[in-house]
C-alpha positions as CSV (number, residue, x, y, z in Angstrom):
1,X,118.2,56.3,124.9
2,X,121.8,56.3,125.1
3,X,123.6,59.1,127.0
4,X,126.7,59.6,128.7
5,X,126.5,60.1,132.5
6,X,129.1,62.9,134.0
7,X,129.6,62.8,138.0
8,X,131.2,66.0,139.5
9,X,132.8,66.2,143.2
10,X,130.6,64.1,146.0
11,X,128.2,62.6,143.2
12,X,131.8,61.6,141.4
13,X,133.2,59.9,144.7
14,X,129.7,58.1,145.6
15,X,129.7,56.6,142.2
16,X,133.4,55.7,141.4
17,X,133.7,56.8,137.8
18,X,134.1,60.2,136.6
19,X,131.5,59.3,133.7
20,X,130.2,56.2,132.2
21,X,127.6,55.4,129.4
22,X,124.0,54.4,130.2
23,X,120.3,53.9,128.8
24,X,117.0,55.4,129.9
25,X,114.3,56.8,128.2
26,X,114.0,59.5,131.1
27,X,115.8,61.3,133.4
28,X,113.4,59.7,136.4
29,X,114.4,56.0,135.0
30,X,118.1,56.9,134.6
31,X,118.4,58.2,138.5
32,X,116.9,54.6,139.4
33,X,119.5,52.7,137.2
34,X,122.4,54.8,138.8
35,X,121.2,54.3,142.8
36,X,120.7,50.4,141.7
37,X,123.7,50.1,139.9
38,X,126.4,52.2,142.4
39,X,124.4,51.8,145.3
40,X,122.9,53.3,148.8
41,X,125.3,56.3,149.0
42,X,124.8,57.2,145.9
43,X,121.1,57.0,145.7
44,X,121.4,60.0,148.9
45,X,123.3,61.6,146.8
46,X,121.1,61.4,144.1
47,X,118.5,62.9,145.7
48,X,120.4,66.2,146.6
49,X,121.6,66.9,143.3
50,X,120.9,68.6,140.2
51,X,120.6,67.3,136.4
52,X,121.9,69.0,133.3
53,X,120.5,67.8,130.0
54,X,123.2,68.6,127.5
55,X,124.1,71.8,129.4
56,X,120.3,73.1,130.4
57,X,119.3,72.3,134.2
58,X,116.4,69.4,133.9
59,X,113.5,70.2,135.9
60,X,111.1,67.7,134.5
61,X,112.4,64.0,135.5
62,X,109.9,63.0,132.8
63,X,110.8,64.7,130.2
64,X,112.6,62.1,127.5
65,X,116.2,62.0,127.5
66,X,117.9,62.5,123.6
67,X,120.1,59.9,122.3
68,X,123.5,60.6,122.3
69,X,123.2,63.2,124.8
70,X,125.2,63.9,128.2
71,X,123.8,64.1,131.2
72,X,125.7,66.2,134.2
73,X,125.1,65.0,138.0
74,X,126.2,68.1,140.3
75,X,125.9,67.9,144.0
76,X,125.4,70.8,145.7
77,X,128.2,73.1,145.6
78,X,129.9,74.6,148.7
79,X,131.6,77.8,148.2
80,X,131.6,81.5,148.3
């Protein structure tokens, strides 16, 4: 499916972009496309962060990904 990929703070600087289009059918698939495709930092990254589907946290890498949807990539968040 297509969905449009959002990067915020550390996940945005270890991609590049600020957003960008891409295709998978899950959100498991589409984390494998974004470490191949931006490389090793990102892919750490990747693995620290968490996933909104269209504005609900994804849990479920497996679950399918809608078409036409967005897809949020947040880091974790320092703060207080």
């Amino acid at each position: 499916m297509n969905v449009t990929v959002r990067y915020f703070a550390g996940a945005r600087a270890a991609a590049g972009v600020e957003e960008e289009p891409a295709s998978a059918n899950t959100l498991s698939e589409l984390r494998s496309q974004l470490a191949e495709a931006h490389g090793g930092h990102l892919e750490k990254v990747l693995t620290a962060c968490s996933f909104l589907v269209n504005g609900v946290a994804a849990r479920d890498f497996e679950t399918p990904l809608p078409a036409g949807g967005t897809v949020d990539v947040l880091p974790p968040f320092a703060g207080g």
